[in-house]
Coordinates of C-alpha atoms and ligand atoms in Angstrom, one line a residue:
X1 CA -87.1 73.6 -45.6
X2 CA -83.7 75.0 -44.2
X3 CA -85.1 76.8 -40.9
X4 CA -81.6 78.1 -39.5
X5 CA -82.1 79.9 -42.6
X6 CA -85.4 81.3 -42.5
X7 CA -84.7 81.9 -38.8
X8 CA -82.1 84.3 -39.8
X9 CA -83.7 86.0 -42.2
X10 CA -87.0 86.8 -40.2
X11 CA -84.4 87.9 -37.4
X12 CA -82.4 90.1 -40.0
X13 CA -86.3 91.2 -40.7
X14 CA -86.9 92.8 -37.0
X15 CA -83.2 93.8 -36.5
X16 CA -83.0 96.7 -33.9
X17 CA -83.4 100.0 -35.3
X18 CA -85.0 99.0 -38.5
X19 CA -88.3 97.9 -40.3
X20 CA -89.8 97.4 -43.6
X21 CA -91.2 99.4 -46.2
X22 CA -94.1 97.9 -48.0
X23 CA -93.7 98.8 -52.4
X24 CA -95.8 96.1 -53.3
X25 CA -99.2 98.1 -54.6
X26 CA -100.7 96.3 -57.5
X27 CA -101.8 98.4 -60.3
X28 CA -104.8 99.6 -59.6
X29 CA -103.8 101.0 -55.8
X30 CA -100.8 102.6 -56.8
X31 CA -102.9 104.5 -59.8
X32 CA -105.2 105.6 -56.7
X33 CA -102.7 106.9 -55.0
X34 CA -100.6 108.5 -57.8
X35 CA -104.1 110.1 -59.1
X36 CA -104.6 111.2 -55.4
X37 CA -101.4 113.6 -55.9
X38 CA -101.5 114.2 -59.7
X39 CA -99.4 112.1 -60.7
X40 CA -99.7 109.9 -63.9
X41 CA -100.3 106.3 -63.8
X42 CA -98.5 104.0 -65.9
X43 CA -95.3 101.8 -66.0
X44 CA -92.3 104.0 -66.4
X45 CA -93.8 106.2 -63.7
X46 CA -94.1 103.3 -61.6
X47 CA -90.6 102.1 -62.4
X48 CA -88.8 106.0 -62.2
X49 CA -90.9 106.2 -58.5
X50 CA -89.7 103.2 -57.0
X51 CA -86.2 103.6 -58.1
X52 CA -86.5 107.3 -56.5
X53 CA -87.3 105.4 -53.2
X54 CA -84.9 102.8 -53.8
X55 CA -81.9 105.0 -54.2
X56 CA -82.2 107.1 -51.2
X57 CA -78.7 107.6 -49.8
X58 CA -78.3 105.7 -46.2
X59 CA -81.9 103.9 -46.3
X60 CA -80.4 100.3 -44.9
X61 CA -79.5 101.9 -41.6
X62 CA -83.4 102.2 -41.3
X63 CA -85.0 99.5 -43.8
X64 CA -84.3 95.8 -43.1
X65 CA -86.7 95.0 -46.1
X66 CA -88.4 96.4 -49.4
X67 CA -91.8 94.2 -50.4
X68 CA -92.1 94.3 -53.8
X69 CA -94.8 93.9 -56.5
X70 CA -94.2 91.3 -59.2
X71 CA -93.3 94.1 -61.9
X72 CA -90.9 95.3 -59.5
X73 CA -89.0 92.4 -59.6
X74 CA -87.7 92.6 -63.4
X75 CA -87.7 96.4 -63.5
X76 CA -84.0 98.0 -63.9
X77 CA -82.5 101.3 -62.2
X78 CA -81.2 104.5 -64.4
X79 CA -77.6 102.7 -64.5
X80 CA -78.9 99.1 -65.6
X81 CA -78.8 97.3 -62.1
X82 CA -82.5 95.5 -61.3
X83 CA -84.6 97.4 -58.9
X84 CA -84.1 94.2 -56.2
X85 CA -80.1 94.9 -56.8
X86 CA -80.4 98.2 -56.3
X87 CA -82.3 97.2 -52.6
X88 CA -79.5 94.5 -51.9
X89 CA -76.3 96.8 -52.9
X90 CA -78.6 99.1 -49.9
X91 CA -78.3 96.1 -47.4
X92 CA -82.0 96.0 -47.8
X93 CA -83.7 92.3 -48.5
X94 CA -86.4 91.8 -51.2
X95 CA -89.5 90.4 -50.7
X96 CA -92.2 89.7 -53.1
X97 CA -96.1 90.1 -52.1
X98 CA -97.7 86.5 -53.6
X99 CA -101.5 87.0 -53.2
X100 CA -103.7 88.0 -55.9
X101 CA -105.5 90.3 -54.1
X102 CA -109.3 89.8 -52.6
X103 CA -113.0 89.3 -53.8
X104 CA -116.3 89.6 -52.7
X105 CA -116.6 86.6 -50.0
X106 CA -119.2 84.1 -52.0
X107 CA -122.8 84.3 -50.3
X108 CA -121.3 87.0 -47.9
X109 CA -120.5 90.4 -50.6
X110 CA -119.6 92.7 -47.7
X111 CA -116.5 91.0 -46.9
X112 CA -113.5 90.2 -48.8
X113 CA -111.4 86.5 -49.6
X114 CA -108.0 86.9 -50.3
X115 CA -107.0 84.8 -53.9
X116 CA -103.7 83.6 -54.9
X117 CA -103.3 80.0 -53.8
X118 CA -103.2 78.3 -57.5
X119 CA -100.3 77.9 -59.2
X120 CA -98.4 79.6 -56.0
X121 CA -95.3 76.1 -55.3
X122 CA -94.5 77.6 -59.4
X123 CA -94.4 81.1 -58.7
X124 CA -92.3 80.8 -55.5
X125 CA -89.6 79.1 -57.0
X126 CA -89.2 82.0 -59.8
X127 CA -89.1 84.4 -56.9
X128 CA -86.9 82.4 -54.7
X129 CA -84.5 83.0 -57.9
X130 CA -85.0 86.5 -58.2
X131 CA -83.7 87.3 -55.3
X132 CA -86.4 87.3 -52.8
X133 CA -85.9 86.2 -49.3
X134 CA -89.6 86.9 -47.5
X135 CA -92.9 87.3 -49.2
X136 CA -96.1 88.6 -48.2
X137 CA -100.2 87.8 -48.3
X138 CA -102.7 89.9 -47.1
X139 CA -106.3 89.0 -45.5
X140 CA -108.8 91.6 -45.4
X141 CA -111.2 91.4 -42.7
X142 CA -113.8 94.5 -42.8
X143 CA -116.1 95.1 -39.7
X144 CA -119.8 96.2 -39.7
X145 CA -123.0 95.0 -39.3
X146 CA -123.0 91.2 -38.5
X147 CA -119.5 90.7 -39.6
X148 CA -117.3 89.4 -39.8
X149 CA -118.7 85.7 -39.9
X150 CA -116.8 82.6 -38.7
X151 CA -116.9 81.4 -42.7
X152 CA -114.8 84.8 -43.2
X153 CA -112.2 84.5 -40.8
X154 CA -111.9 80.7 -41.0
X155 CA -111.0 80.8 -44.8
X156 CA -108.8 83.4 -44.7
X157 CA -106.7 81.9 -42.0
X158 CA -106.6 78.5 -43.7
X159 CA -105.0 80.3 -46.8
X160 CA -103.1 82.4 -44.9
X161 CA -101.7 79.2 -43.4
X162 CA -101.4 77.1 -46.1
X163 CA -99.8 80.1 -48.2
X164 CA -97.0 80.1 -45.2
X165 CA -96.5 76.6 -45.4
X166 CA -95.7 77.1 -49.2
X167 CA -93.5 79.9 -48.1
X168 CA -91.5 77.8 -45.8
X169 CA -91.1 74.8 -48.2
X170 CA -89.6 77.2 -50.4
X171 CA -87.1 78.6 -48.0
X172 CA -88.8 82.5 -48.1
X173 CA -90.4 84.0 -44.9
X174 CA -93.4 83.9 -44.7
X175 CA -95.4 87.8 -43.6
X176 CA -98.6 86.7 -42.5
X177 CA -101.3 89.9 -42.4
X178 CA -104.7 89.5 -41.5
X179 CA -105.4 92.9 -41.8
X180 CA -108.7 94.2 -39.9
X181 CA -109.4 97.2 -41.6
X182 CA -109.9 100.8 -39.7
X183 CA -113.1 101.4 -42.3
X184 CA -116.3 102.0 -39.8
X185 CA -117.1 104.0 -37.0
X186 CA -116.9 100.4 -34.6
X187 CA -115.0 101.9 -31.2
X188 CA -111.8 100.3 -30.1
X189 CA -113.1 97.9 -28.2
X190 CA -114.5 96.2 -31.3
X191 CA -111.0 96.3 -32.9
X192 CA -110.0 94.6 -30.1
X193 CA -112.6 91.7 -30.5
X194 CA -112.1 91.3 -34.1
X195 CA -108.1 91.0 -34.4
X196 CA -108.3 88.6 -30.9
X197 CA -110.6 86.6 -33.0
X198 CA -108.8 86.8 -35.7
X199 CA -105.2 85.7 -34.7
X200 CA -107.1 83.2 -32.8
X201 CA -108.1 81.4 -35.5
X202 CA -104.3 82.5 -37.8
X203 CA -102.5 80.8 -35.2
X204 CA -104.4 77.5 -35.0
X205 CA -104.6 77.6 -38.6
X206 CA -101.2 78.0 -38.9
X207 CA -100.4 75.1 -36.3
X208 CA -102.4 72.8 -38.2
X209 CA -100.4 73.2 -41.5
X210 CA -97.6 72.7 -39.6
X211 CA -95.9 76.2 -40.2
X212 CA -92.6 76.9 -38.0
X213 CA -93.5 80.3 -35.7
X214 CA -89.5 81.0 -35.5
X215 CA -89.5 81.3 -39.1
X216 CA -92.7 83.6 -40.0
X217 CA -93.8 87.4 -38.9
X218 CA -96.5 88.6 -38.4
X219 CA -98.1 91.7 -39.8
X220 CA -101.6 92.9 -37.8
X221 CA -102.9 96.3 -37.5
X222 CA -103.0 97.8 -34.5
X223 CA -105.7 98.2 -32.2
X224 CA -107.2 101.2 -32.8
X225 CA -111.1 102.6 -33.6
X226 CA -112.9 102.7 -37.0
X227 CA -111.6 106.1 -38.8
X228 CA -115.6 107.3 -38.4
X229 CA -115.8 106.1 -34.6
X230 CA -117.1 109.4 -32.6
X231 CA -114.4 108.8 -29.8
X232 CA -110.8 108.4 -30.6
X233 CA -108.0 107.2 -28.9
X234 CA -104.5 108.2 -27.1
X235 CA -101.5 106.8 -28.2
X236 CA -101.0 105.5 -24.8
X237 CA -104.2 103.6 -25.0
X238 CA -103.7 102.1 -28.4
X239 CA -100.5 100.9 -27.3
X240 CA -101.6 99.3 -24.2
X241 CA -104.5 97.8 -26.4
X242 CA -102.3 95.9 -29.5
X243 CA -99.9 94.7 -27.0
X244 CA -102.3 93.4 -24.7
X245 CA -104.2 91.7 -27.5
X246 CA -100.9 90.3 -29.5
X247 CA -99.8 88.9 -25.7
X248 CA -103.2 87.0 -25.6
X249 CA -102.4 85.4 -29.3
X250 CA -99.5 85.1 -30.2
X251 CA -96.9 82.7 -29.5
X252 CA -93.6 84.1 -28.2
X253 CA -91.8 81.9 -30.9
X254 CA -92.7 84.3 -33.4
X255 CA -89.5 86.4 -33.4
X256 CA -91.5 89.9 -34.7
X257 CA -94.1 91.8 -35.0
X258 CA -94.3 94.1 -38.2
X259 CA -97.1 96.4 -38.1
X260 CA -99.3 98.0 -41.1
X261 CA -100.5 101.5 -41.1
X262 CA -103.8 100.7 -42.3
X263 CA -104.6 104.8 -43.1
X264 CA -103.7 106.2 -40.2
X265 CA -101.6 109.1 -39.8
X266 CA -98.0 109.4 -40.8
X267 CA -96.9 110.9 -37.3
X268 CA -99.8 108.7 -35.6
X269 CA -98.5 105.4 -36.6
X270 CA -95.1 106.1 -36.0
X271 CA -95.9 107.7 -32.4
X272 CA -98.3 104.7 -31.5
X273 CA -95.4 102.0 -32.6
X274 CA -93.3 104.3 -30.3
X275 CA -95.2 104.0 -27.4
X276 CA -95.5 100.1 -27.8
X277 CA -91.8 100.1 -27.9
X278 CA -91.3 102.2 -24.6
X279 CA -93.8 101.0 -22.4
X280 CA -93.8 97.0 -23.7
X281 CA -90.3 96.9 -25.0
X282 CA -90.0 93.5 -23.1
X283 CA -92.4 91.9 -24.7
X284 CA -91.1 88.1 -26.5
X285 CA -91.3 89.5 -30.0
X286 CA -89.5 92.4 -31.8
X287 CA -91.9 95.3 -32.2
X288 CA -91.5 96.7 -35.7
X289 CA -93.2 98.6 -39.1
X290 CA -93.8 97.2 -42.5
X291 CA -95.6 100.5 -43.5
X292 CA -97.0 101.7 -47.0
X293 CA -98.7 104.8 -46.7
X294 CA -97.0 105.9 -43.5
X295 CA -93.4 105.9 -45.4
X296 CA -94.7 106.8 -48.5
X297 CA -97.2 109.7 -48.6
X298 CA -94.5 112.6 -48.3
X299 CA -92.4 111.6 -50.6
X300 CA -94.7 110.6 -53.1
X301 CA -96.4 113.9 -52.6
X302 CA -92.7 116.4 -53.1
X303 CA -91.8 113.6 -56.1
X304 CA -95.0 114.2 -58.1
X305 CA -93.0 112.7 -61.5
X306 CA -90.7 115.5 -61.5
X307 CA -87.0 114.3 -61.6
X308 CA -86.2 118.2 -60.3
X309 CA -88.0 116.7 -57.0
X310 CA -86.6 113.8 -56.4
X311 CA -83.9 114.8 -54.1
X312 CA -86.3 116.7 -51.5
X313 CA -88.3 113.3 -52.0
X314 CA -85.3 110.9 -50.6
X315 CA -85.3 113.6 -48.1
X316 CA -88.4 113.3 -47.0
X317 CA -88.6 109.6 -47.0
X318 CA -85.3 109.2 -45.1
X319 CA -87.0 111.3 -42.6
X320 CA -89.7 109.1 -42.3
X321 CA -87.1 105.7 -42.1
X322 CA -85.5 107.6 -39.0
X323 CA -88.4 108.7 -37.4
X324 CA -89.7 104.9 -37.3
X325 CA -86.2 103.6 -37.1
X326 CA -86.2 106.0 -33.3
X327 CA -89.7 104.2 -33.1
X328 CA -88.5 100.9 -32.9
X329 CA -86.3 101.5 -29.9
X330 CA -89.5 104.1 -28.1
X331 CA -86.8 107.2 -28.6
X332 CA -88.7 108.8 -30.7
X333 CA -90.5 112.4 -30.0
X334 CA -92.9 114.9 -31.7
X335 CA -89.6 117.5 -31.4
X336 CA -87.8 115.4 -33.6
X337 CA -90.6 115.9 -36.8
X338 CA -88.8 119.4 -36.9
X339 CA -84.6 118.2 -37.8
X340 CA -83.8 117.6 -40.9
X341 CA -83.6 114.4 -42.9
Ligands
13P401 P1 -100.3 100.3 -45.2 O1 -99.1 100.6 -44.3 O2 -100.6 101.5 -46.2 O3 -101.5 99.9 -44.5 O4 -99.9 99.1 -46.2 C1 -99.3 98.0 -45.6 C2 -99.5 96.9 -46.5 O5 -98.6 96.2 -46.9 C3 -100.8 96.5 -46.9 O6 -100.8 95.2 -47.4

């Protein structure tokens, strides 16, 4: 394990001003969400959408990083250059989500395990080649009616763990994301329960395989209500809330703190990530976005698998990167929706 390097490379990860963009859907999610806006499923769409995003004129002043799906990796731009060279020529690092997504937790059905553990020391020297500097595995942790158990969290901490151990053998950075998921109508307060009890039990894992905090980030959602939860809540209190919680569970060595968006609203996640930056911007870790839907939905919904759209598309993503970009340093405002890309 070289750590200066890993160091530097999470650090490059949470630099000011910019954050990551999450690409990595496996097939079946990004079929959802292409069928969501009409759009045909299918490789070549796949291919001609993420080069669309990809290509986006002045996208590295925003986006540190670009996690990829496997597919991703070996697919090529119009002019012949691989989709992780197009990122790099950007000043954008490639990362490669490693998980193999989740399954019905044994003797448990209403909660999820995350798989991808066999075979992974293999696969993460062929990515390490590729060109990927980071990677990225997700933990699902649904809340409802007696859960989550112990048995849930505990074993997808320990893989969690022993996935970022892996990671840091092989010189990539490890994103760890136990994701609680804003499915339910459980009120804040619950969110706040779960994810304390959650990265409780990350962070010990993570300490007992040994896993350097300088050379990892983390990726949580925030603290926030179940989307069905009768009240709601300000952006002022759901800042107050993550920080509060990350403060009682995370170790300052962790340089950042990349968060998902986990469904909520485009404007909503990047005001709420503001609000943490303004109020909290001296907390010990970096207080960034590794965002999927939150970066993606407009532009996937001008592009629609129309080359004619695909310059009001870049427009509409870059808007997004500088919206969260302003996030990052809590200068962003509702006023600034209205400028142009
Ligand atoms: P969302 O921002 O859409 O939650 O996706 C982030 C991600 O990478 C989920 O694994």
């Amino acid at each position: 394990m070289n750590l200066r390097m890993l160091e530097e490379t999470a650090k490059e990860l949470v630099s000011p001003g910019r954050g990551l963009l999450a690409a990595d859907e496996s097939f079946g999610t990004i079929g959802k969400r292409f069928e969501a806006v009409g759009i045909e499923a299918g490789e070549e769409n796949r291919r001609a959408y993420r080069e669309m995003l990809f290509t986006t004129e002045g996208i590295g002043e925003y986006l540190s990083g670009v996690i990829l799906f496997e597919e991703t990796l070996e697919q090529r731009a119009s002019d012949g250059r691989t989709l992780p060279r197009v990122l790099l020529d950007q000043g954008v690092i490639p990362g490669i989500k490693v998980d193999k997504s989740t399954v019905p937790m044994p003797l448990s059905p209403d909660e999820k395990f995350t798989r991808g553990l066999d075979g992974l020391d293999e696969r993460m020297a062929e990515y390490r080649e590729t060109g990927a500097r980071f990677a990225k595995w997700r933990a699902v942790i649904t809340i409802g009616n007696g859960i989550p158990t112990e048995g849930c969290i505990e074993a997808n901490a320990r893989s969690l763990a022993l996935y970022a151990a892996f990671c840091q053998e092989h010189d990539l950075v490890p994103i760890v994301e136990p994701e609680v998921l804003i499915d339910g109508d459980h009120s804040i307060e619950d969110c706040y329960e779960t994810t304390e009890r959650v990265l409780h039990a990350t962070f010990q894992a993570l300490y007992e395989q040994n896993v350097e905090y300088s050379g990892m980030l983390l990726k949580p959602n925030m603290v926030i209500p179940g989307k069905e939860a009768k009240r709601q809540a300000g952006v002022e209190e759901v800042a107050r809330a993550t920080v509060e919680c990350l403060l009682r569970t995370v170790p300052a060595a962790v340089p950042g703190i990349v968060f998902l968006s986990g469904g909520q609203g485009v404007t909503q996640a990047t005001a709420r990530l503001n609000a943490m930056n303004s109020a909290y911007g001296d907390s010990p870790w970096e207080l960034s976005f590794s965002y999927a839907r939150a970066l993606q939905e407009p532009p996937m919904e001008i592009w629609k698998g129309q080359t004619g759209n695909v310059e009001e598309a870049q427009k509409a993503f870059h808007h997004r990167l500088k919206m969260n970009g302003a996030a990052r340093s809590g200068t962003y405002s509702e006023e600034m929706e209205g400028e142009a890309a």
